[in-house]
XYZ file of C-alpha atoms in Angstrom:
482
model
C 0.261 -38.802 -10.298
C 0.775 -39.915 -13.882
C 4.310 -41.285 -13.629
C 5.447 -41.657 -9.996
C 9.099 -41.388 -11.039
C 8.687 -39.011 -13.956
C 10.092 -35.960 -12.211
C 13.103 -38.022 -11.120
C 13.914 -39.774 -14.388
C 12.939 -37.232 -17.061
C 14.580 -33.867 -17.621
C 12.732 -30.846 -18.960
C 12.688 -30.716 -22.749
C 11.002 -28.290 -25.106
C 10.581 -28.366 -28.891
C 13.423 -26.946 -30.938
C 13.052 -23.674 -32.765
C 13.488 -23.748 -36.515
C 16.925 -22.638 -37.764
C 17.228 -18.861 -37.723
C 18.194 -18.493 -41.392
C 15.088 -20.441 -42.413
C 12.529 -18.839 -40.117
C 13.611 -15.325 -41.095
C 12.390 -16.150 -44.596
C 8.765 -16.473 -43.495
C 6.269 -15.403 -40.809
C 5.357 -18.865 -39.535
C 5.581 -19.857 -35.876
C 9.143 -20.634 -34.888
C 8.790 -24.035 -33.187
C 9.290 -27.423 -34.802
C 6.916 -30.316 -34.143
C 7.265 -32.102 -30.806
C 6.878 -35.879 -30.802
C 3.921 -37.239 -28.832
C 6.164 -39.644 -26.928
C 8.311 -36.739 -25.765
C 5.237 -34.733 -24.800
C 3.884 -37.603 -22.706
C 7.175 -37.849 -20.829
C 7.082 -34.121 -20.145
C 3.510 -34.379 -18.854
C 4.647 -37.315 -16.718
C 7.055 -35.015 -14.835
C 4.023 -33.445 -13.106
C 4.045 -34.529 -9.447
C 0.285 -34.001 -8.895
C 1.162 -31.954 -5.816
C -1.076 -31.996 -2.789
C -1.173 -28.209 -3.079
C -0.604 -27.447 -6.780
C 0.823 -23.935 -6.777
C 0.489 -23.834 -10.566
C -3.193 -23.145 -9.803
C -2.182 -20.050 -7.869
C 0.123 -18.932 -10.660
C -2.711 -19.149 -13.198
C -5.602 -16.687 -12.700
C -7.858 -18.966 -14.744
C -7.419 -21.752 -12.206
C -6.476 -24.198 -14.950
C -6.668 -27.833 -13.837
C -3.059 -28.416 -14.772
C -2.231 -31.646 -12.885
C -5.412 -33.229 -14.250
C -4.709 -32.595 -17.911
C -1.046 -33.466 -17.449
C -2.100 -36.886 -16.165
C -4.621 -37.327 -18.980
C -1.991 -36.409 -21.572
C 0.436 -38.956 -20.111
C -2.342 -41.573 -20.373
C -3.156 -40.491 -23.981
C -6.720 -39.677 -22.959
C -6.787 -36.648 -25.230
C -10.541 -36.056 -25.286
C -10.744 -35.902 -21.509
C -7.670 -33.675 -21.505
C -9.289 -31.063 -23.762
C -12.484 -31.264 -21.695
C -10.494 -30.368 -18.561
C -8.607 -27.661 -20.409
C -11.740 -26.032 -21.815
C -13.431 -26.213 -18.419
C -11.440 -23.167 -17.281
C -10.020 -21.610 -20.445
C -11.964 -20.560 -23.539
C -8.840 -20.141 -25.646
C -5.924 -22.410 -24.678
C -4.450 -21.906 -28.149
C -3.926 -18.220 -27.262
C -2.430 -18.790 -23.830
C -0.438 -21.799 -25.071
C 1.368 -19.587 -27.589
C 1.389 -16.122 -25.969
C 1.249 -16.431 -22.183
C 4.609 -16.145 -20.353
C 3.434 -19.052 -18.173
C 3.313 -17.839 -14.572
C 1.986 -21.343 -13.873
C 5.441 -22.730 -14.669
C 7.291 -20.329 -12.388
C 4.861 -21.389 -9.625
C 5.374 -25.118 -10.313
C 6.449 -26.932 -7.117
C 9.033 -28.919 -9.075
C 10.646 -25.593 -9.909
C 11.750 -25.104 -6.296
C 14.851 -27.224 -6.899
C 14.555 -28.414 -10.517
C 13.300 -27.234 -13.909
C 9.496 -26.865 -13.826
C 7.056 -28.897 -15.886
C 6.576 -27.745 -19.499
C 2.959 -26.823 -18.788
C 2.598 -24.432 -21.713
C 3.817 -27.001 -24.242
C 1.369 -29.617 -22.967
C -1.441 -27.061 -23.157
C -0.888 -26.052 -26.785
C -0.424 -29.693 -27.809
C -3.781 -30.687 -26.290
C -5.734 -27.953 -28.076
C -3.951 -28.460 -31.397
C -4.779 -32.163 -31.265
C -8.397 -31.386 -30.364
C -8.794 -29.140 -33.407
C -7.074 -31.689 -35.655
C -9.396 -34.451 -34.439
C -12.541 -32.319 -34.801
C -13.335 -32.304 -31.071
C -13.686 -28.510 -30.868
C -17.274 -28.002 -31.947
C -19.813 -25.173 -31.516
C -21.713 -25.138 -28.215
C -24.829 -23.071 -28.933
C -27.189 -22.355 -26.043
C -30.102 -24.689 -25.413
C -32.414 -21.724 -24.775
C -32.341 -17.980 -25.395
C -32.885 -15.360 -22.701
C -34.091 -12.601 -25.019
C -31.411 -10.236 -23.688
C -29.066 -8.297 -25.993
C -25.440 -7.658 -25.011
C -22.830 -5.523 -26.802
C -19.139 -6.236 -26.268
C -16.851 -3.366 -27.322
C -13.450 -4.729 -28.280
C -12.482 -8.114 -29.720
C -9.261 -8.895 -27.903
C -8.973 -11.892 -25.562
C -11.106 -10.395 -22.760
C -13.874 -9.317 -25.128
C -13.919 -12.663 -26.930
C -13.994 -14.596 -23.645
C -16.901 -12.511 -22.340
C -18.743 -12.871 -25.632
C -18.386 -16.633 -25.793
C -19.505 -17.117 -22.201
C -22.549 -14.857 -22.637
C -23.541 -16.416 -25.968
C -23.427 -19.884 -24.464
C -25.542 -18.593 -21.555
C -28.310 -17.757 -24.030
C -27.871 -14.036 -24.634
C -27.745 -12.417 -28.070
C -24.218 -11.035 -28.241
C -22.658 -8.663 -30.753
C -18.930 -7.865 -30.671
C -17.984 -4.403 -31.967
C -14.425 -3.825 -33.226
C -13.066 -0.560 -34.632
C -10.379 -2.295 -36.732
C -11.290 -3.814 -40.085
C -10.951 -7.392 -38.777
C -11.874 -9.105 -35.521
C -9.198 -10.003 -32.980
C -7.837 -6.818 -31.421
C -4.165 -7.163 -30.512
C -4.384 -10.880 -31.284
C -4.922 -9.895 -34.913
C -2.700 -6.880 -35.450
C -0.490 -6.516 -32.371
C 0.928 -10.048 -32.096
C 3.302 -11.050 -34.926
C 2.500 -14.131 -36.963
C 5.735 -15.811 -35.847
C 4.405 -15.830 -32.257
C 0.868 -16.935 -33.103
C -0.360 -17.734 -36.573
C -3.706 -16.084 -37.237
C -5.225 -19.380 -38.359
C -5.494 -20.164 -34.633
C -7.625 -17.061 -34.146
C -9.732 -17.586 -37.262
C -10.724 -21.151 -36.416
C -11.889 -20.053 -32.948
C -13.903 -17.174 -34.432
C -15.577 -19.682 -36.754
C -16.660 -21.688 -33.703
C -18.031 -18.559 -32.012
C -19.993 -17.539 -35.113
C -21.514 -21.007 -35.284
C -22.555 -20.651 -31.629
C -24.409 -17.436 -32.447
C -22.004 -14.611 -31.598
C -22.264 -11.747 -34.087
C -19.151 -9.821 -35.086
C -19.090 -6.311 -36.526
C -15.737 -4.932 -37.612
C -14.970 -1.328 -38.628
C -17.330 0.014 -35.956
C -15.767 2.774 -33.858
C -18.303 3.341 -31.085
C -18.811 7.071 -30.571
C -17.946 7.710 -34.223
C -19.641 5.084 -36.404
C -22.196 4.195 -33.715
C -23.587 6.777 -31.301
C -23.177 6.017 -27.611
C -26.961 6.291 -27.232
C -27.360 3.269 -29.513
C -24.800 1.328 -27.490
C -26.679 2.050 -24.267
C -29.815 0.683 -25.888
C -28.523 -2.832 -25.314
C -29.587 -4.640 -22.155
C -25.928 -4.775 -21.093
C -22.597 -3.555 -22.410
C -19.095 -4.950 -21.795
C -16.220 -2.539 -22.372
C -13.171 -4.558 -23.419
C -11.160 -2.058 -25.422
C -7.812 -2.687 -23.740
C -5.122 -0.305 -22.512
C -4.256 1.478 -25.752
C -2.901 4.797 -24.424
C 0.770 4.231 -25.161
C 3.637 5.782 -23.220
C 5.600 8.351 -25.222
C 9.146 9.698 -24.901
C 8.965 13.536 -24.947
C 12.637 14.401 -25.387
C 14.376 16.738 -27.862
C 13.994 15.489 -31.437
C 10.811 13.513 -30.847
C 9.192 15.313 -33.803
C 11.691 13.850 -36.294
C 10.429 11.494 -38.994
C 11.165 7.808 -38.469
C 10.164 7.651 -34.789
C 7.042 5.546 -34.232
C 5.137 3.757 -31.525
C 5.346 -0.048 -31.564
C 1.599 -0.229 -32.146
C 1.996 1.959 -35.214
C 4.727 -0.341 -36.535
C 3.354 -3.823 -35.795
C -0.186 -3.716 -37.309
C 0.873 -2.985 -40.916
C 3.616 -5.609 -40.611
C 0.925 -8.127 -39.674
C -1.120 -7.020 -42.677
C 1.865 -7.740 -44.895
C 2.286 -11.178 -43.311
C -1.400 -11.968 -43.947
C -1.238 -10.784 -47.553
C -3.549 -7.799 -47.025
C -0.755 -5.267 -47.688
C 2.204 -5.368 -50.067
C 4.693 -3.224 -48.131
C 4.509 -1.661 -44.691
C 4.788 2.155 -44.564
C 7.255 1.613 -41.691
C 9.443 -0.997 -43.375
C 12.809 -1.612 -41.679
C 14.614 -2.949 -44.755
C 18.195 -1.725 -44.893
C 17.832 0.488 -41.810
C 19.475 0.668 -38.411
C 16.554 0.010 -36.057
C 16.503 0.940 -32.380
C 13.732 -0.407 -30.149
C 13.273 1.478 -26.884
C 11.755 -0.849 -24.289
C 12.909 -4.278 -23.172
C 9.579 -6.125 -22.832
C 7.617 -8.525 -25.025
C 6.318 -5.801 -27.333
C 9.887 -4.657 -27.881
C 10.900 -8.225 -28.736
C 8.020 -8.382 -31.228
C 9.462 -5.277 -32.904
C 12.898 -6.910 -32.958
C 11.645 -10.092 -34.659
C 9.550 -8.128 -37.136
C 12.496 -5.870 -38.040
C 14.664 -8.928 -38.690
C 12.065 -10.328 -41.093
C 11.810 -7.016 -42.897
C 15.551 -7.054 -43.544
C 16.895 -4.464 -41.113
C 20.619 -3.716 -41.349
C 20.964 -3.743 -37.559
C 18.603 -4.000 -34.598
C 19.328 -2.731 -31.087
C 16.964 -2.999 -28.114
C 17.371 -0.570 -25.219
C 16.315 -1.045 -21.596
C 16.740 1.495 -18.797
C 16.837 -1.236 -16.151
C 20.034 -3.218 -15.462
C 20.446 -6.646 -17.004
C 18.428 -9.184 -14.949
C 20.144 -12.148 -13.285
C 20.273 -15.548 -14.999
C 18.298 -17.200 -12.171
C 15.936 -16.222 -9.358
C 17.189 -13.635 -6.930
C 16.114 -13.268 -3.307
C 13.857 -10.427 -4.452
C 11.720 -12.884 -6.467
C 11.427 -16.138 -4.500
C 9.357 -19.103 -5.621
C 6.430 -19.090 -6.497
C 6.479 -15.472 -7.746
C 7.174 -14.654 -11.387
C 10.896 -13.837 -11.384
C 12.676 -11.043 -13.202
C 15.388 -13.067 -14.934
C 17.304 -12.793 -18.182
C 15.206 -14.354 -20.939
C 16.097 -14.939 -24.573
C 13.093 -14.938 -26.880
C 13.101 -16.342 -30.408
C 13.472 -12.779 -31.701
C 16.630 -12.246 -29.658
C 18.084 -15.489 -31.011
C 17.752 -14.090 -34.505
C 20.324 -11.340 -34.037
C 20.722 -7.801 -32.842
C 22.049 -6.317 -29.626
C 20.458 -5.685 -26.227
C 21.721 -2.756 -24.171
C 20.835 -2.437 -20.489
C 21.028 0.445 -18.018
C 20.936 3.097 -20.753
C 18.693 6.107 -21.273
C 17.923 8.063 -24.441
C 18.613 11.782 -23.969
C 17.941 13.116 -27.432
C 16.983 12.110 -30.981
C 19.365 13.517 -33.597
C 18.192 14.333 -37.119
C 19.640 14.813 -40.585
C 19.141 17.751 -42.938
C 15.854 16.300 -44.223
C 14.266 16.157 -40.772
C 14.600 12.413 -40.337
C 16.129 10.695 -37.331
C 19.739 9.615 -37.908
C 20.894 8.673 -34.380
C 20.133 8.612 -30.657
C 22.171 10.261 -27.942
C 22.559 7.619 -25.218
C 23.942 7.683 -21.707
C 24.517 4.898 -19.208
C 22.543 5.207 -15.966
C 22.669 3.860 -12.435
C 19.854 3.536 -9.935
C 20.171 5.856 -6.959
C 17.235 5.549 -4.590
C 14.777 4.714 -7.341
C 16.038 7.418 -9.712
C 18.082 6.661 -12.818
C 21.067 9.012 -12.756
C 23.339 9.510 -15.809
C 26.881 8.216 -15.464
C 29.262 11.059 -16.435
C 31.433 10.405 -19.457
C 29.257 7.617 -20.929
C 27.384 9.682 -23.529
C 27.501 8.343 -27.089
C 25.577 8.291 -30.339
C 23.811 5.217 -31.680
C 22.912 5.214 -35.413
C 19.184 4.852 -36.112
C 16.991 5.616 -39.091
C 13.969 3.894 -37.517
C 13.132 4.180 -33.823
C 10.320 2.155 -32.257
C 8.889 3.076 -28.860
C 7.798 0.009 -26.891
C 7.604 1.378 -23.374
C 4.223 0.069 -22.316
C 0.796 1.623 -21.892
C -0.737 4.112 -19.486
C -4.299 2.753 -19.546
C -7.336 3.077 -21.798
C -7.867 5.992 -24.143
C -10.003 8.538 -22.321
C -11.194 10.583 -25.289
C -14.064 9.270 -27.381
C -15.990 6.319 -25.986
C -15.135 6.624 -22.280
C -15.606 10.394 -22.239
C -18.916 10.116 -24.083
C -20.161 7.427 -21.707
C -19.041 9.385 -18.656
C -17.907 6.299 -16.713
C -15.879 6.917 -13.573
C -12.160 6.209 -13.571
C -10.050 4.891 -10.710
C -6.908 6.495 -9.276
C -4.754 4.822 -11.946
C -6.868 6.129 -14.822
C -8.537 2.797 -15.575
C -12.299 2.294 -15.690
C -13.573 1.856 -12.140
C -15.740 -1.197 -11.403
C -17.391 -2.958 -8.490
C -17.003 -6.598 -7.415
C -19.280 -7.700 -10.273
C -17.156 -5.792 -12.855
C -19.922 -3.183 -13.224
C -18.904 0.409 -13.953
C -20.562 3.538 -12.561
C -23.282 3.093 -15.207
C -25.993 0.605 -14.303
C -25.817 -1.702 -17.327
C -22.185 -1.162 -18.388
C -19.429 -3.574 -17.333
C -15.699 -3.577 -18.022
C -13.200 -6.400 -18.576
C -9.527 -6.746 -19.356
C -6.827 -4.110 -19.506
C -9.366 -1.288 -19.746
C -10.272 -1.955 -16.109
C -7.147 -3.710 -14.791
C -4.413 -1.885 -16.639
C -1.797 -3.468 -18.890
C -1.540 -7.162 -18.024
C -1.089 -10.668 -19.431
C -3.360 -12.502 -21.849
C -4.245 -15.100 -19.204
C -5.541 -12.312 -16.947
C -7.508 -10.849 -19.866
C -9.334 -14.136 -20.461
C -9.988 -14.537 -16.737
C -11.390 -10.989 -16.654
C -13.662 -11.704 -19.601
C -15.040 -14.845 -17.977
C -15.597 -13.087 -14.654
C -17.238 -10.043 -16.224
C -19.556 -12.353 -18.169
C -20.655 -13.887 -14.874
C -21.449 -10.408 -13.566
C -23.441 -9.542 -16.687
C -25.418 -12.792 -16.623
C -26.287 -12.329 -12.945
C -27.366 -8.729 -13.649
C -29.617 -9.780 -16.551
C -31.120 -12.964 -15.121
C -30.436 -13.150 -11.394
C -28.640 -16.451 -11.950
C -25.297 -17.521 -10.545
C -24.230 -20.118 -13.094
C -21.155 -18.781 -14.891
C -17.664 -19.188 -13.362
C -15.865 -16.208 -11.787
C -12.175 -17.155 -11.760
C -11.024 -13.799 -10.361
C -12.239 -10.717 -8.541
C -11.452 -7.241 -9.930
C -8.946 -6.663 -7.134
C -7.007 -9.929 -7.561
C -3.340 -9.586 -8.489
C -0.490 -11.983 -9.397
C 1.417 -13.766 -6.647
C 3.841 -11.298 -5.104
């Protein structure tokens, strides 16, 4: 234990967010700097539990009590060594992960949990600043060629592990830049792309090759892909859920993943104005999750007149309910930075119809309040109303990977949920083709994506060499604590 009395004498504290009126003027991350002395005290709250349930909350098996202690002692180089031992990209999880490790923290049983995520991002930021994050090229090459399709967190994790194991790895990405959803799906105010670019520089120096603007099955025939010694499919769950109700064909109704990428291009300077700009419009976001919040924050920065987020579920409780006991990840009311910035959140409502104007553009939504009756959401009579909207964004989650194109051409088997089926080594129904991330698991968290990439890399390396040297943090069937 770092500080034997830390959890008794120090209360949980997190860095402040920049004032709303200032942060809406730019796309930078929202948090202010956090003093090292404060960070050390927060790390000192870790009790170094005999059974650290934070390990169970994190699918990567991060050595959280160890690097908390090392941070408290100011042994930063050992802290980043422990952090990198289980996580290729702590700068991604430290900014984007909802931290199931914190909700599993033993201190959280009767107190506020340790600020694990803040300690994590501070360690990796310091390591980059000090020049401790250096390329780790392999000491010997195996002569095997591996193609990784998709450059999101699972694909990048698999690629880095396999490159360091001595294989010649090429990452294929259909977008014009590497990074997948990290590049174009996550707004800059949640994770600045400089974090991604500096990690890609390290991977290039290690020997990983990146090819953007390559849509396998279109720009590259599947036969060429299968010519590699092994293939890792890491294309994500990109088949978005739609809302087929009257008026869906009206102009001004878009999927979140149609809206967010061009906004990110504007933030990076690659595009002057988004074709889906929210300036001066009443924006309605349908879907109450993280992607919906990303749409909310982006709309604020574009100058929307009003922003309303809709959720069909009732408003969650402020604290854990009996339905979500410790150490499970609880469904509670959370206020993200985007929600702080304005707008309204409506719960227990359902959209019945999109209403248009004479030009064929959406002008409003017809809403109704709902109640849950035996698992069905039933309209409450007399609660129908119109909500003005000239831009509607659908952020209702994803149904799995796209089936047409690559997967259909490969002919890989799918499981009952429509994801790519795999065995215990993450191998698909094709002998040399493996799958990692949301394409095989279904829509999940970034920490699970990285764990999948690391585990799939272990399966690939064993297939190519017969070795058992790479870590396998999870099995394909593992699920969060429930």
